[in-house]
Each structure stands twice: as structure tokens, then as C-alpha cells.
Coordinates of C-alpha atoms (C1' of nucleotides) in Angstrom, one line a residue:
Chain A
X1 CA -0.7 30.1 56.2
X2 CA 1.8 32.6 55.3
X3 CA -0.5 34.6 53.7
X4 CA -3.6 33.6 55.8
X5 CA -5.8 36.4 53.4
X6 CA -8.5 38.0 56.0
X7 CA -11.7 37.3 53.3
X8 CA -13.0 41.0 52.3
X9 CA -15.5 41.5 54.2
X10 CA -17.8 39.3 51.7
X11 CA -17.1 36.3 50.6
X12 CA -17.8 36.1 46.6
X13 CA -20.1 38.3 44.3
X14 CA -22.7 40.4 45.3
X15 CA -22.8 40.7 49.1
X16 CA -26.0 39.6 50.2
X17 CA -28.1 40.9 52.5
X18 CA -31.0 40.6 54.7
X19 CA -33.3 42.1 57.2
X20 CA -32.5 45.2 58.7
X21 CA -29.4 45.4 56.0
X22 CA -31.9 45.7 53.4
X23 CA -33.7 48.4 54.9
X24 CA -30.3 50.2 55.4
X25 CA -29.1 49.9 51.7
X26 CA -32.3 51.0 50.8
X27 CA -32.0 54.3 52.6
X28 CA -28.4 54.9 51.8
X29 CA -29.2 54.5 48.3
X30 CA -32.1 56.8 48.8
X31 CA -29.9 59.5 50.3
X32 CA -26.9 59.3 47.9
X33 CA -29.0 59.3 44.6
X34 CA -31.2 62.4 46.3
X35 CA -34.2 62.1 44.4
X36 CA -37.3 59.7 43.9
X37 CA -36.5 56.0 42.5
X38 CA -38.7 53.3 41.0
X39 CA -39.3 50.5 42.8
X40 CA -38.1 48.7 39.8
X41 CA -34.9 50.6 40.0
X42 CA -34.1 50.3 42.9
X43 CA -34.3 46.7 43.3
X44 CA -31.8 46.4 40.1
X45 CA -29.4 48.9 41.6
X46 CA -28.7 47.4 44.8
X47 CA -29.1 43.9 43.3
X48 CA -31.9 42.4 45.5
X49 CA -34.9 40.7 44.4
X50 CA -37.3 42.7 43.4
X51 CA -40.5 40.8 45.6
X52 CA -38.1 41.8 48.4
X53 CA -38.1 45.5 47.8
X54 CA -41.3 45.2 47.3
X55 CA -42.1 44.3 50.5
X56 CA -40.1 46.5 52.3
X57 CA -40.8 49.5 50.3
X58 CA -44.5 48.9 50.8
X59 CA -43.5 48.0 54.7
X60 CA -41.7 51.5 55.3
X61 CA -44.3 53.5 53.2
X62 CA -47.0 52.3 55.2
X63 CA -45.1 53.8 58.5
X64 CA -44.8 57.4 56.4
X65 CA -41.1 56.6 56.6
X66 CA -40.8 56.2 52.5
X67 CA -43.3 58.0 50.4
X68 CA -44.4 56.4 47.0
X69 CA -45.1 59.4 44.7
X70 CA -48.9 59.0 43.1
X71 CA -47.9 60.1 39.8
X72 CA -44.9 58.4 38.8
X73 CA -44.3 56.2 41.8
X74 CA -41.3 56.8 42.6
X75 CA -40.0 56.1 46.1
X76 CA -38.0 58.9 48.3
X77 CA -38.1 59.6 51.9
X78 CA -41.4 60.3 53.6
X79 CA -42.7 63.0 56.4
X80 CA -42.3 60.0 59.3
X81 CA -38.7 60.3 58.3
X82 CA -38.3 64.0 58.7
X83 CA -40.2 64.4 61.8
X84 CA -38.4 61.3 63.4
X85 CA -35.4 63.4 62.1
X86 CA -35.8 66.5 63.8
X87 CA -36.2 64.5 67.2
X88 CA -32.1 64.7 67.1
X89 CA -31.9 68.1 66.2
X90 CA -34.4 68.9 69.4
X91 CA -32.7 66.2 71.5
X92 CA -29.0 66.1 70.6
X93 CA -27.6 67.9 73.7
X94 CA -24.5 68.7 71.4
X95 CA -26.8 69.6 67.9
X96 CA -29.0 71.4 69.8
X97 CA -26.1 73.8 71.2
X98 CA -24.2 73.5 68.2
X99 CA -26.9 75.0 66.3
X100 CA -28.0 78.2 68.6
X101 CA -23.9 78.8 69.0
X102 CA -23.8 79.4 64.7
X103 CA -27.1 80.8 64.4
X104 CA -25.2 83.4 66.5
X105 CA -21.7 83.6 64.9
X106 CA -23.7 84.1 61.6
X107 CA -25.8 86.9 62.7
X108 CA -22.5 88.6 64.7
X109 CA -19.9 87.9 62.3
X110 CA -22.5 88.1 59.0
X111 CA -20.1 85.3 57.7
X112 CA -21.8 81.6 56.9
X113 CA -21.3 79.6 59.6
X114 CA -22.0 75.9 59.3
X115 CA -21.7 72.8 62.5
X116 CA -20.3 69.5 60.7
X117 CA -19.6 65.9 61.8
X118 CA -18.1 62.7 60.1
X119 CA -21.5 60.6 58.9
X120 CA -20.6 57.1 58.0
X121 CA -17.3 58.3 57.3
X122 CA -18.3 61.3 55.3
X123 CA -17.9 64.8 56.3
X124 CA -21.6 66.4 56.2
X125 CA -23.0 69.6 57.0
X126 CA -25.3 69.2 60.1
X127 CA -26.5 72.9 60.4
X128 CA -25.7 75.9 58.4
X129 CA -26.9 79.9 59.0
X130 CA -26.0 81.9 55.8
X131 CA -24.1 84.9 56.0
X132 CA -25.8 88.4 55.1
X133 CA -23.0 88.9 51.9
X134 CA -24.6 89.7 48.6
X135 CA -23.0 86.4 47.1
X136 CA -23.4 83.6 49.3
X137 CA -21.4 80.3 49.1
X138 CA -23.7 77.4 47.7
X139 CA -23.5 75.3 50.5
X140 CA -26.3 73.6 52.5
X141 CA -27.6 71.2 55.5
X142 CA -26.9 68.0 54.6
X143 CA -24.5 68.4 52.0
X144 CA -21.7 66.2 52.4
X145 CA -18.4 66.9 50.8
X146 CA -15.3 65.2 50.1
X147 CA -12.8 65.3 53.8
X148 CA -9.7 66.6 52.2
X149 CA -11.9 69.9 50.6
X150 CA -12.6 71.0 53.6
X151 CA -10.4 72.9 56.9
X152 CA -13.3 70.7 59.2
X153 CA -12.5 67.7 57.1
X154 CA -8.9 68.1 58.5
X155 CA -9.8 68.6 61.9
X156 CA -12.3 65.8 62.1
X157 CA -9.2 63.5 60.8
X158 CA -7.0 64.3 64.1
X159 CA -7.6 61.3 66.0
X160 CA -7.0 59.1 63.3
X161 CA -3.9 57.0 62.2
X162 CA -2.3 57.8 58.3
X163 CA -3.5 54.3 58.0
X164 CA -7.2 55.0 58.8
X165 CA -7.0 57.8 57.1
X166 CA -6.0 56.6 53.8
X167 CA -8.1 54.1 54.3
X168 CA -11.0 56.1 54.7
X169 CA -10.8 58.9 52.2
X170 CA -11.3 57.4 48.1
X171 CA -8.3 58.2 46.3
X172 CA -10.5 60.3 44.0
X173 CA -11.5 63.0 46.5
X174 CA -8.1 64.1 46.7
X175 CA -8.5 65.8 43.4
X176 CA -10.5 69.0 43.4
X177 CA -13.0 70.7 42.0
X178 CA -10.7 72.3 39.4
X179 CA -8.6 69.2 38.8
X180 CA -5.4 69.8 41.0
X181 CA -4.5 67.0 43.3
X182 CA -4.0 67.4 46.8
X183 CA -0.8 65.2 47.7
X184 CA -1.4 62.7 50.6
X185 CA 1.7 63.4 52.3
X186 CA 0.7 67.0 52.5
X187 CA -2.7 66.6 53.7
X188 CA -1.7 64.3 56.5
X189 CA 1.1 67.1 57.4
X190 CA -2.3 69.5 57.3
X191 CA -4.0 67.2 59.3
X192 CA -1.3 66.7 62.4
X193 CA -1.0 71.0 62.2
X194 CA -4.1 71.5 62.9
X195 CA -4.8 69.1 65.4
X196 CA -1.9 71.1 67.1
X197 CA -3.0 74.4 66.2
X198 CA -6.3 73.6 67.7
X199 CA -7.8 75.5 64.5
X200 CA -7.5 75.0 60.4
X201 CA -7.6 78.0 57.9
X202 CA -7.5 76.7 54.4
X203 CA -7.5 78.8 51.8
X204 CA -9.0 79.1 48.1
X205 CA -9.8 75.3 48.4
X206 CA -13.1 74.2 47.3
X207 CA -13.0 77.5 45.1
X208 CA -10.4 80.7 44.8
X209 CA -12.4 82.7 46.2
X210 CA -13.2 81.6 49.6
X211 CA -11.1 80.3 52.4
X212 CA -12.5 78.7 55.6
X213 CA -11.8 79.0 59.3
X214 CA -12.9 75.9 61.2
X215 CA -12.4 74.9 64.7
X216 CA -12.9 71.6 66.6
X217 CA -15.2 70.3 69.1
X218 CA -13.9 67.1 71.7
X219 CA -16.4 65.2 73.3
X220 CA -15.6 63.8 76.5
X221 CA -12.8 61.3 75.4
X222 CA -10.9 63.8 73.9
X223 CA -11.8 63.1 70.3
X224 CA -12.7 65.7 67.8
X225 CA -16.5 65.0 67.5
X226 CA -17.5 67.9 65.0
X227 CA -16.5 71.1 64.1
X228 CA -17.8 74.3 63.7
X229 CA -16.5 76.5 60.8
X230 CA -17.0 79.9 58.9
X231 CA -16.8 80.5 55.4
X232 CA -15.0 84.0 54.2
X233 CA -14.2 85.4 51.2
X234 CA -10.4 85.1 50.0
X235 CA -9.7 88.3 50.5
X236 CA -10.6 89.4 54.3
X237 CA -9.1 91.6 56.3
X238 CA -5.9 89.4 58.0
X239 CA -6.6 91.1 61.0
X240 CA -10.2 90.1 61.2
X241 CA -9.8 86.7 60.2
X242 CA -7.7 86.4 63.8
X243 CA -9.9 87.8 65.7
X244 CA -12.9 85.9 64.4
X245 CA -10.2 83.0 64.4
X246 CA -10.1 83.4 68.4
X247 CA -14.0 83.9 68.5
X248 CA -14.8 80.2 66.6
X249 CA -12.1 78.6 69.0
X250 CA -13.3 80.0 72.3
X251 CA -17.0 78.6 71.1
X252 CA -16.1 75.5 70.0
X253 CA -14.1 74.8 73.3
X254 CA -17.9 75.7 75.3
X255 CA -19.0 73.4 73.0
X256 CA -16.8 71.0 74.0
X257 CA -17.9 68.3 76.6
Chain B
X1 CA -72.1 32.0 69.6
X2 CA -74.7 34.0 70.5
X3 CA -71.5 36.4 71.3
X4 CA -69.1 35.4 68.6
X5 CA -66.4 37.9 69.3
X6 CA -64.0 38.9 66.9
X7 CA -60.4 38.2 67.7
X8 CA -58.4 41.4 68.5
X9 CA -56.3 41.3 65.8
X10 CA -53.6 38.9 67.8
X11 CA -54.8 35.8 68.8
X12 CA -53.4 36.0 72.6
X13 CA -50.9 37.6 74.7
X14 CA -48.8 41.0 73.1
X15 CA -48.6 41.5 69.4
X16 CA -46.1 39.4 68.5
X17 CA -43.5 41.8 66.0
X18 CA -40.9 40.6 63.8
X19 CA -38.4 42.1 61.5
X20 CA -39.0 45.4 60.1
X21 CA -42.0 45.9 62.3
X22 CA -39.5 45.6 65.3
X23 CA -37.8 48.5 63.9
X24 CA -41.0 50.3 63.1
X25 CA -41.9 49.9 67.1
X26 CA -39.1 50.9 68.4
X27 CA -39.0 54.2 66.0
X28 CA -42.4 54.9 66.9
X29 CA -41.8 54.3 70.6
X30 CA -39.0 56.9 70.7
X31 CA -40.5 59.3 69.0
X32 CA -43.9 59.2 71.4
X33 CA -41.4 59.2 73.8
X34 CA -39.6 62.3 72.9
X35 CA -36.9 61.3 74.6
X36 CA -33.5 58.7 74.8
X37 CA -34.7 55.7 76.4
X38 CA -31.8 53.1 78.0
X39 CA -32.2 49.8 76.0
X40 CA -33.7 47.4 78.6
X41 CA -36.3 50.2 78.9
X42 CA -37.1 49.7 75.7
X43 CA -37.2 46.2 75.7
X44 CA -39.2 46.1 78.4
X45 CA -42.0 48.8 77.4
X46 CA -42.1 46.8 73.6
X47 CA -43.0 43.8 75.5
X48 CA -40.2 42.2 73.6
X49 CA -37.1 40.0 74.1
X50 CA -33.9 41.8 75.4
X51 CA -31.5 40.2 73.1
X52 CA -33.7 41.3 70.1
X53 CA -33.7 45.0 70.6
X54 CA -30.0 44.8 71.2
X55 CA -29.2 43.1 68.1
X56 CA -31.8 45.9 66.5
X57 CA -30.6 48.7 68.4
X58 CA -26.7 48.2 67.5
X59 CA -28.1 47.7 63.9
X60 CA -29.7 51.4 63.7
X61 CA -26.7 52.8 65.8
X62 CA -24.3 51.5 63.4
X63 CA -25.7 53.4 60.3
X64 CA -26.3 56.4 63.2
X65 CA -30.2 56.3 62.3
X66 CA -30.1 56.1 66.3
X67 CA -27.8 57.5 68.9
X68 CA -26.8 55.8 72.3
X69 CA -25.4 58.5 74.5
X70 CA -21.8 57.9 76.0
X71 CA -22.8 58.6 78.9
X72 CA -26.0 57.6 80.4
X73 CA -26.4 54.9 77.2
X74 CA -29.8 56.1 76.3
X75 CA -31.1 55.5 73.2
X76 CA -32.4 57.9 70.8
X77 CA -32.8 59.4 66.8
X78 CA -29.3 60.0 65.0
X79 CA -27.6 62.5 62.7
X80 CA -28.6 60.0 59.8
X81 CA -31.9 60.0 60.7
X82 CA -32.0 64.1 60.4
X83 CA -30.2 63.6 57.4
X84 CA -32.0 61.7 55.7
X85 CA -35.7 63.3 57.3
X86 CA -34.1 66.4 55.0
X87 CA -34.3 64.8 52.2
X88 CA -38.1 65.1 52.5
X89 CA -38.3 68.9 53.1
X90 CA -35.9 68.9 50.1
X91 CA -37.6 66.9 47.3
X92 CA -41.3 66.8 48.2
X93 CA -43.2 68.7 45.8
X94 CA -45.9 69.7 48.1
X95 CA -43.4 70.2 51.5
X96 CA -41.3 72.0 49.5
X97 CA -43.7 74.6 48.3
X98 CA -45.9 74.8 51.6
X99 CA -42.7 75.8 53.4
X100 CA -42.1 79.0 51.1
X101 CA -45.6 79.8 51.3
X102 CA -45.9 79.7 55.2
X103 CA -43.2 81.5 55.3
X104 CA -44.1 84.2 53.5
X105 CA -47.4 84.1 54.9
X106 CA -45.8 84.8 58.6
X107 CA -43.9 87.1 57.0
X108 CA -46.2 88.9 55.4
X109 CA -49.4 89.1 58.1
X110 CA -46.9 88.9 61.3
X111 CA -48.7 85.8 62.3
X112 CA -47.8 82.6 63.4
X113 CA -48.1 80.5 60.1
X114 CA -48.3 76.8 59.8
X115 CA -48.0 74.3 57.6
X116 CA -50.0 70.8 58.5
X117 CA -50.9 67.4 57.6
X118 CA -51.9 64.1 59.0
X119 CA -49.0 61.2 59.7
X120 CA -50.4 58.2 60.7
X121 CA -53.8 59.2 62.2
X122 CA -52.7 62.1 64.0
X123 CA -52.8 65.9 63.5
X124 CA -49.2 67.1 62.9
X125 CA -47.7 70.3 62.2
X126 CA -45.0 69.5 59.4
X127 CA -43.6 73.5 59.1
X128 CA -44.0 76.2 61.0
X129 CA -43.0 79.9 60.5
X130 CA -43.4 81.8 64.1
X131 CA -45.2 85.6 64.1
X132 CA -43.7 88.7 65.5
X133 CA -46.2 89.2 68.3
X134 CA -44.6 89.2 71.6
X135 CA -46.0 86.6 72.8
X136 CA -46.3 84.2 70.9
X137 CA -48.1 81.0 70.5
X138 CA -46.4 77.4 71.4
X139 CA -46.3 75.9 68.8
X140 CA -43.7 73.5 66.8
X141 CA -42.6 71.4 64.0
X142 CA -43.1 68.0 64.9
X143 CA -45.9 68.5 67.6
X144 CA -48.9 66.3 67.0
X145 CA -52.1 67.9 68.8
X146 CA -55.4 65.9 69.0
X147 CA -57.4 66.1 65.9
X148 CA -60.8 68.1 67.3
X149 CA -58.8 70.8 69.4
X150 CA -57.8 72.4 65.4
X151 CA -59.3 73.7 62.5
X152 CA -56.8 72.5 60.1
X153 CA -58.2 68.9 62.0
X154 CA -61.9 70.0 60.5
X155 CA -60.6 70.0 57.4
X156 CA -58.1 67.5 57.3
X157 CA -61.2 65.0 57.8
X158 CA -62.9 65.9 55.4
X159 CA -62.6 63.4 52.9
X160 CA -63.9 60.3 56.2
X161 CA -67.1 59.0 57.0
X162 CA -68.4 59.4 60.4
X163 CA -67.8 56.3 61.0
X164 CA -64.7 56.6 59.9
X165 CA -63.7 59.8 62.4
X166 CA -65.3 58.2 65.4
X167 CA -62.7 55.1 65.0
X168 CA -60.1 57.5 64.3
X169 CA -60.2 59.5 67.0
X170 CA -59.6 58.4 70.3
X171 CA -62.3 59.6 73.0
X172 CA -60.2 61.3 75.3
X173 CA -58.7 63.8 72.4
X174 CA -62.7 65.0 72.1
X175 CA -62.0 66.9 75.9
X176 CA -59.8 69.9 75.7
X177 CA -57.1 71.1 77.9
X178 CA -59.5 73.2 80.3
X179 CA -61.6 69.8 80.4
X180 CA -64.5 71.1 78.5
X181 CA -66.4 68.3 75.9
X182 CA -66.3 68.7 72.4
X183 CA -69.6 67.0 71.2
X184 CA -69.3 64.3 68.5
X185 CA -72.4 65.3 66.8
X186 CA -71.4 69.0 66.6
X187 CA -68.2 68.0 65.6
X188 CA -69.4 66.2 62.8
X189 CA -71.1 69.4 61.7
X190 CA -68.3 71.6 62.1
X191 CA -66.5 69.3 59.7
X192 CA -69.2 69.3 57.0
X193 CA -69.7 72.9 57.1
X194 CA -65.9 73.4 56.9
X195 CA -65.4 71.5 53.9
X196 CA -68.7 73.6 52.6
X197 CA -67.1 76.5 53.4
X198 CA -63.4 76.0 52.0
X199 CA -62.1 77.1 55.1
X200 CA -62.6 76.3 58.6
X201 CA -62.2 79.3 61.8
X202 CA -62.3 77.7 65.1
X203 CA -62.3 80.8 68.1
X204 CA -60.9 79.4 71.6
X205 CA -60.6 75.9 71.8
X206 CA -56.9 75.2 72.7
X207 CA -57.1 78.0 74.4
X208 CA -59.2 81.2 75.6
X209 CA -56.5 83.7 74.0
X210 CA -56.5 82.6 70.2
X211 CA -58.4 81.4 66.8
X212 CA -57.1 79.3 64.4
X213 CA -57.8 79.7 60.7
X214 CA -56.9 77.1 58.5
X215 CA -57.4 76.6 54.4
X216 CA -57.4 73.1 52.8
X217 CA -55.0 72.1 50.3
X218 CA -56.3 69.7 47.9
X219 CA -54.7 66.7 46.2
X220 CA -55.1 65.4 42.2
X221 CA -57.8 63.4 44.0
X222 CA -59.6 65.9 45.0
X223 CA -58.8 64.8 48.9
X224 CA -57.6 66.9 51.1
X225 CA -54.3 66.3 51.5
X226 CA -52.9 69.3 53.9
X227 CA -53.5 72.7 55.7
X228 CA -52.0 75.7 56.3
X229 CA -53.3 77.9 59.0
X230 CA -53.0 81.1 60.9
X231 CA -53.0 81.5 64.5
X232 CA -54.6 84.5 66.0
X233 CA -55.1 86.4 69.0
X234 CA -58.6 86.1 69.8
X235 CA -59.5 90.1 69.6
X236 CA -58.2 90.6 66.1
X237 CA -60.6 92.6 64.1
X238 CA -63.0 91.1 62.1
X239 CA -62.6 92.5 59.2
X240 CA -58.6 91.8 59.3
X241 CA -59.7 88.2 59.8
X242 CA -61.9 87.8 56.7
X243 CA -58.9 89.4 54.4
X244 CA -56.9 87.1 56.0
X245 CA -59.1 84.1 55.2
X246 CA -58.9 85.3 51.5
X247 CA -55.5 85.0 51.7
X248 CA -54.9 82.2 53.3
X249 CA -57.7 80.2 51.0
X250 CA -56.0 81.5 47.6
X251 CA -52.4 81.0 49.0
X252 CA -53.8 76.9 49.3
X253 CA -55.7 76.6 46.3
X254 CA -52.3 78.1 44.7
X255 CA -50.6 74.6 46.5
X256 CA -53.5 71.9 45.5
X257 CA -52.3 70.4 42.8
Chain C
dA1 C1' -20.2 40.2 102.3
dT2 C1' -24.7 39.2 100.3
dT3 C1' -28.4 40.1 97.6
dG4 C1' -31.0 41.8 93.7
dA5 C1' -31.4 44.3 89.5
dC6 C1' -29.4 45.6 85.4
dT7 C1' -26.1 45.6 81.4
dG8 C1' -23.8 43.9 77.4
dT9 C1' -22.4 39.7 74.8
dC10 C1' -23.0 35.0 73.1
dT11 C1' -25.0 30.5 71.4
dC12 C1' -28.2 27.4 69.3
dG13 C1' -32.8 25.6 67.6
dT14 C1' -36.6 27.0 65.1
dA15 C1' -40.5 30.1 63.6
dT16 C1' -40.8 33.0 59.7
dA17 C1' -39.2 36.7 56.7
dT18 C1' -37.2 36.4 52.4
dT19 C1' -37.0 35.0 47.8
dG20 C1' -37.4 33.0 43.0
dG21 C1' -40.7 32.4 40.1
dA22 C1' -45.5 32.6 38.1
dC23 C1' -49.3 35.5 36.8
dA24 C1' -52.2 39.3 35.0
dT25 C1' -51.9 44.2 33.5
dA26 C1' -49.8 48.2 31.9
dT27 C1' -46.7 50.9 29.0
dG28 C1' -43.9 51.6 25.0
dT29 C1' -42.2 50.9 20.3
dA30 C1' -41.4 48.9 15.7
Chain D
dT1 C1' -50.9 44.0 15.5
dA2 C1' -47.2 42.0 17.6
dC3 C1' -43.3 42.2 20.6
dA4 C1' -40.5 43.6 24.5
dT5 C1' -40.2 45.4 29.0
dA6 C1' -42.0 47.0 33.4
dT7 C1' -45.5 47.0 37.2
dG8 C1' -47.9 45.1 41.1
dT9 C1' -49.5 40.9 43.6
dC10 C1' -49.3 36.3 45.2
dC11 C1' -47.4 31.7 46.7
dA12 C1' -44.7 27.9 48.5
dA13 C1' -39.9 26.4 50.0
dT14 C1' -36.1 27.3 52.8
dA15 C1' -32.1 30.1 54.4
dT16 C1' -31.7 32.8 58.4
dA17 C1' -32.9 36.3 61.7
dC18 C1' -35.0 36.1 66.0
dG19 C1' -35.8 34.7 70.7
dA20 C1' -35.0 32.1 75.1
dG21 C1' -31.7 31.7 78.1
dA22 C1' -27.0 31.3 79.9
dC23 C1' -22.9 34.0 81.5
dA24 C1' -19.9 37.4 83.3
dG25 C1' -19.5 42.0 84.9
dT26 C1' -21.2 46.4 87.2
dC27 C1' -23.6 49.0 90.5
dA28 C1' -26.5 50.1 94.9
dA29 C1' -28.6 48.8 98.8
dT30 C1' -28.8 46.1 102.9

DNA sequence: ATTGACTGTCTCGTATATTGGACATATGTA
DNA sequence: TACATATGTCCAATATACGAGACAGTCAAT
């Protein structure tokens, strides 16, 4: 009673699931290993019989939504799934906008230019238009990233609590690509400065020789809902970087709802 | 008896759906739809119970595969349906190289350049890369256009038996926007003689202003698995459009496997 | 104020989707 | 050749997801 444990989540072992769960672990596995899996596989990864994956896999790749390659039959994701995919793109009042409004800072600015959004508690590139510099930054649609990388990531975080926040970020992704840590205390600071600033610049994060310039989006409650951001090199003109500083804001806020 | 009629594939009443062919409905509806649809709507047009799509619906929402809208609480596709739809574009071999080569195609000839294939019965164009002519065809990735208005159609359908093509296409898709009749018989012919010919060139059909020419790409089956075709005004020079044809032909047979 | 239509949430009994296991083939390796 | 491991298909038993309906709340029209 005095320690009336809340049980996590699952009771005991594996957490078992059904129905429409299945089909959702299936896909999420899909999408975080990124490549084709054997049906065999698969049903040993997530743990599920394998007459059940089966059945679903063979389910879903009747509907075009998986594809099972004819050479080595591997399963990935199937043209039904892109083209019901693109129906947000085309729909999504905010994606739709989103995406015209960076097309445009990219061609303007010639800086990449990327629209993101928290998916399933990740931070993920949504749209991206490359910049016109001889080096590009490897970055890409889809692509998701660990939050605290990222000047977006701390914008996207505003609304939240330093409980959610720890919470929802895996101890691990506070360490970068080159090994130093980012300390917690510091990135929540980050996070409640930018949220005031109404913008983020962070700089020589995710590599020294880039910094990013991200600004937020609010939906209609007031909530960050995405961001837009551009990606310059480390050493730009301080100058410019205001003034293209002022142009990100003043589109994300006609963005904003 | 005398009359002793097959059962339409459900004994009485609607098709009664259950588990992942629920979800398979309700994907499909949207996406004929083309647009978010409020849940009872939904419900309603499925023939199925209320409580059932909620449950489903809320499902999907939560992993963001759909969307319902704040405000007006329509239904529709999510970011993690787009997300994971790019994941075909991505990985599939055959996507992956068609895109490049449409692409360059449009680049190269200045003409609308697409890339096309059949999901689930129906003539679909999967990429598209958009000419520089002023005024330009509409066309676009996702659309599905009734198979016998297209050459990349002819081809496609190929590898079917008559009987075959006369279940799989519906009657009404052999009339063509101005209302004139395609003939089933000549149809027929025209797809022979396009799988005779390699390619297929169909002058006027959608409408009075272009021709379509279209080149099969083949699978390790021999089937023909895909187009890609080139959309032309209907006065471009003869000569032009026979280069092009070699083109086009050699740029698919470079994409059969 | 009354009516009717719709939304979103919940409960409970039951039709059925899921599953463990069996089987026949295929692929690989000592 | 024999042995081990994986694939694809099928079946019967049963755990459970689904469906009918109840309920409370909202909105518009009369």
C-alpha cells in the first residue's frame, strides 16, 4: 500500500500482443530496421508466432501495403503504403504549406531547409529542399535524429515538463556523434531559452562545421507543433545569419495556426 | 436448379469484415476518398459498427498512421503513414531506379515523364517528373486513371487473358471523358499489337491535345511489371516522336530486370 | 423548451482471429 | 549421405477483439 507499484505498462515477460498491435509492431520494426526482413526474422525479432506473421504479412501484402521481394523474400513496405502516404503530404493543410514555405527559403536563401515534427516521440524530418552549396549536409526526408542534436529538437520540447522530457529522450542520445555529452541540466536551460527566444541557433552540434537556425510553429492551442529550420555552415556571416534568423521566424509564425 | 446461382462471395447482407480487413477498408476508403472523413461517416459508408471504427480509428491515430484534425475531427492519412510510404521510394529496387530514370528522361526531352504501375487492379502513376512546356499536362503521383484511357494501360495488360481484362476492367472506364466508346474488341487488339511492338503510342484519347507513349518494363518473369511513358502534345513531329520511342524503349529495357 | 441527430466513451457476451504445433519441402553444411 | 535449420501451408482449440447497445454530452433547428 505504501508503495502501491503502478505495474509497467506489461505485466511479466514479453508483452503480448494482438490484432491491430501486431500490425503496428510490424511496421515500426519495418521502419526502424529500413531494409527488407524475412518473414522468419521478423517473427523472431518481435517475439510472435511465426503462423501469426504469417498471416498478417501475407494479409498486408495482398493490399500492396508490404511487398514480399520475389528473390529473396524479404518483406519491406509496399507501393499501397507510399501512395496512401503521400495522401498526407497532399492533404495535411499544415504539410502541405510547410513544404511550399521551405521549397522557397531553399531556393531564396540557397541554404537546406528542412520542416520537422515529433513522430512517436522522435524528432523526424518531414520535408527537406537541399541547399545549392557545393557540400551538402547528409540529411534527408524521413530521417529521424536524436531531440537533443538538434536546435528543432529544442524547440519541439517547449511545452513539455523536465519530467516528460527526461522521460522521453534515452539517456544515450545525450551523447553525440563525437562522444561529448550534452549535460541534462543544460539542455533543459536550452530548451526554456528558446521557447522564450521564439527561435534556437545551435551551433557545431551534430558536426563542427554546421550550425542550425530553427524556428517554431504553434498550432491552435499554442503548442509548438513542428518547426522549420535551416542548416548553415559554421562559419556564416553573423550578420546574415540575423537576417535570415528574422526571415525563418516571420514564416514560421504564417505557418502558425 | 435449372439456375443454380453462385453465391456472391457473402452469403447475405454487407460483407461482413473483421480485424485487419477493417483496417484494410477503412485505408482504402480514405484514400478513394481523397479526403478526411468525420468518423461516423466512416462508419456509416463501411456499413460497419460505430464502436468498431472508433476503437480502429484511435488505434491508427495513436501510432499517427491516421490523422484526426483538431478541428473539424475528420479523419485522414498521418505523418507515419508518409513516413513509412518513403521507405518504399527508398529501398525498392525497381522504384528506386524508375525515379532517376524519369527524371532524367523529363529532363532530358523537356517532357512530362512518368513512371507507372498497377496497384490493386487500377492504373496508377507511382513517379512523375513534370516537362517544361507551358502548359503542362495534369497529371500526378498517386492519381489512378482508368486502365483503356492509357498506353502504359496497353501494356501493363499484357501478360492477362481477355477474359481476364474484361473482368478487370469495369465497363464504364471503356467511355472516355468526352463520352466517346472505346471498343472491347479493338481494345484487345491494341493490346496484343502493343506487347508485339514493345511499345505502345496512343494519340488523343484523354484528351484531343496530347499522345502518350509508354515502354514496358519487364520483370525476371518475363511479365510486365511497369511503364514509363512520355506525354506529348499532339503536333510534335514525327520524326521527334520515333527518336523518342527509341529512347524511351532502351531507357526500360535498361530497368527490366 | 423540446426534439432529433450526432459525438465520444464504456460494458459485456460471443463469434472468430490468433496461435501452437504438425507436416512437407527447401537450403545449407559437415 | 546424413543432419540441422528454415520456409510455407494447414488445422483445431481457445483467448480475445469485436459488435450491439446503453449513456451522457453537444449542437441546431423548431
Amino acid at each position: 500500500m505504501a508503495n502501491d507499484v503502478i505495474e509497467p505498462t506489461v505485466s511479466s515477460g514479453g508483452a503480448r500482443e494482438r490484432g491491430i498491435n501486431r500490425v503496428l509492431q510490424v511496421l515500426e520494426f519495418l521502419h526502424a530496421r529500413g531494409e527488407g526482413v524475412k518473414i522468419g526474422a521478423l517473427a523472431k525479432e518481435l517475439q510472435a508466432p511465426r503462423s501469426s506473421i504469417y498471416n498478417l504479412v501475407s494479409s498486408l501484402a495482398g493490399a500492396g501495403l508490404l511487398e514480399i521481394n520475389a528473390a529473396d523474400s524479404r518483406v519491406f513496405f509496399g507501393k499501397t503504403m507510399y501512395l496512401y502516404g503521400l495522401n498526407y503530404m497532399r492533404e495535411n493543410p499544415l504539410a502541405k504549406r510547410a513544404r511550399l514555405e521551405v521549397d522557397r527559403l531553399a531556393k531564396e536563401t540557397g541554404e537546406t531547409s528542412e520542416f520537422c515534427m515529433l513522430q512517436s516521440g522522435r524528432y523526424t524530418i518531414i520535408h527537406m529542399c537541399p541547399g545549392s552549396r557545393p557540400f551538402r549536409i547528409s540529411s534527408a526526408v524521413g530521417l529521424q535524429i536524436p531531440i537533443p542534436w538538434t536546435a528543432s529538437g529544442r524547440l519541439l520540447l517547449a511545452g513539455h515538463s523536465p519530467d516528460q522530457i527526461s522521460q522521453l529522450i534515452h539517456p544515450r542520445d545525450f551523447f553525440l556523434p563525437d562522444g561529448r555529452q550534452i549535460a541534462i541540466d543544460d539542455f533543459q536551460v536550452a530548451i526554456a531559452q528558446a521557447r522564450d527566444d521564439g527561435y534556437c541557433l545551435t551551433k557545431g552540434l551534430i558536426d563542427a562545421y554546421t550550425q542550425c537556425l530553427a524556428a517554431p510553429i504553434y498550432n491552435a492551442d499554442g503548442q509548438v507543433d513542428a518547426t522549420i529550420c535551416l542548416v548553415l555552415p559554421i562559419d556564416a556571416d553573423e550578420h546574415r545569419v540575423w537576417d535570415l534568423r528574422g526571415q525563418l521566424v516571420e514564416t514560421a509564425s504564417r505557418l502558425s495556426t
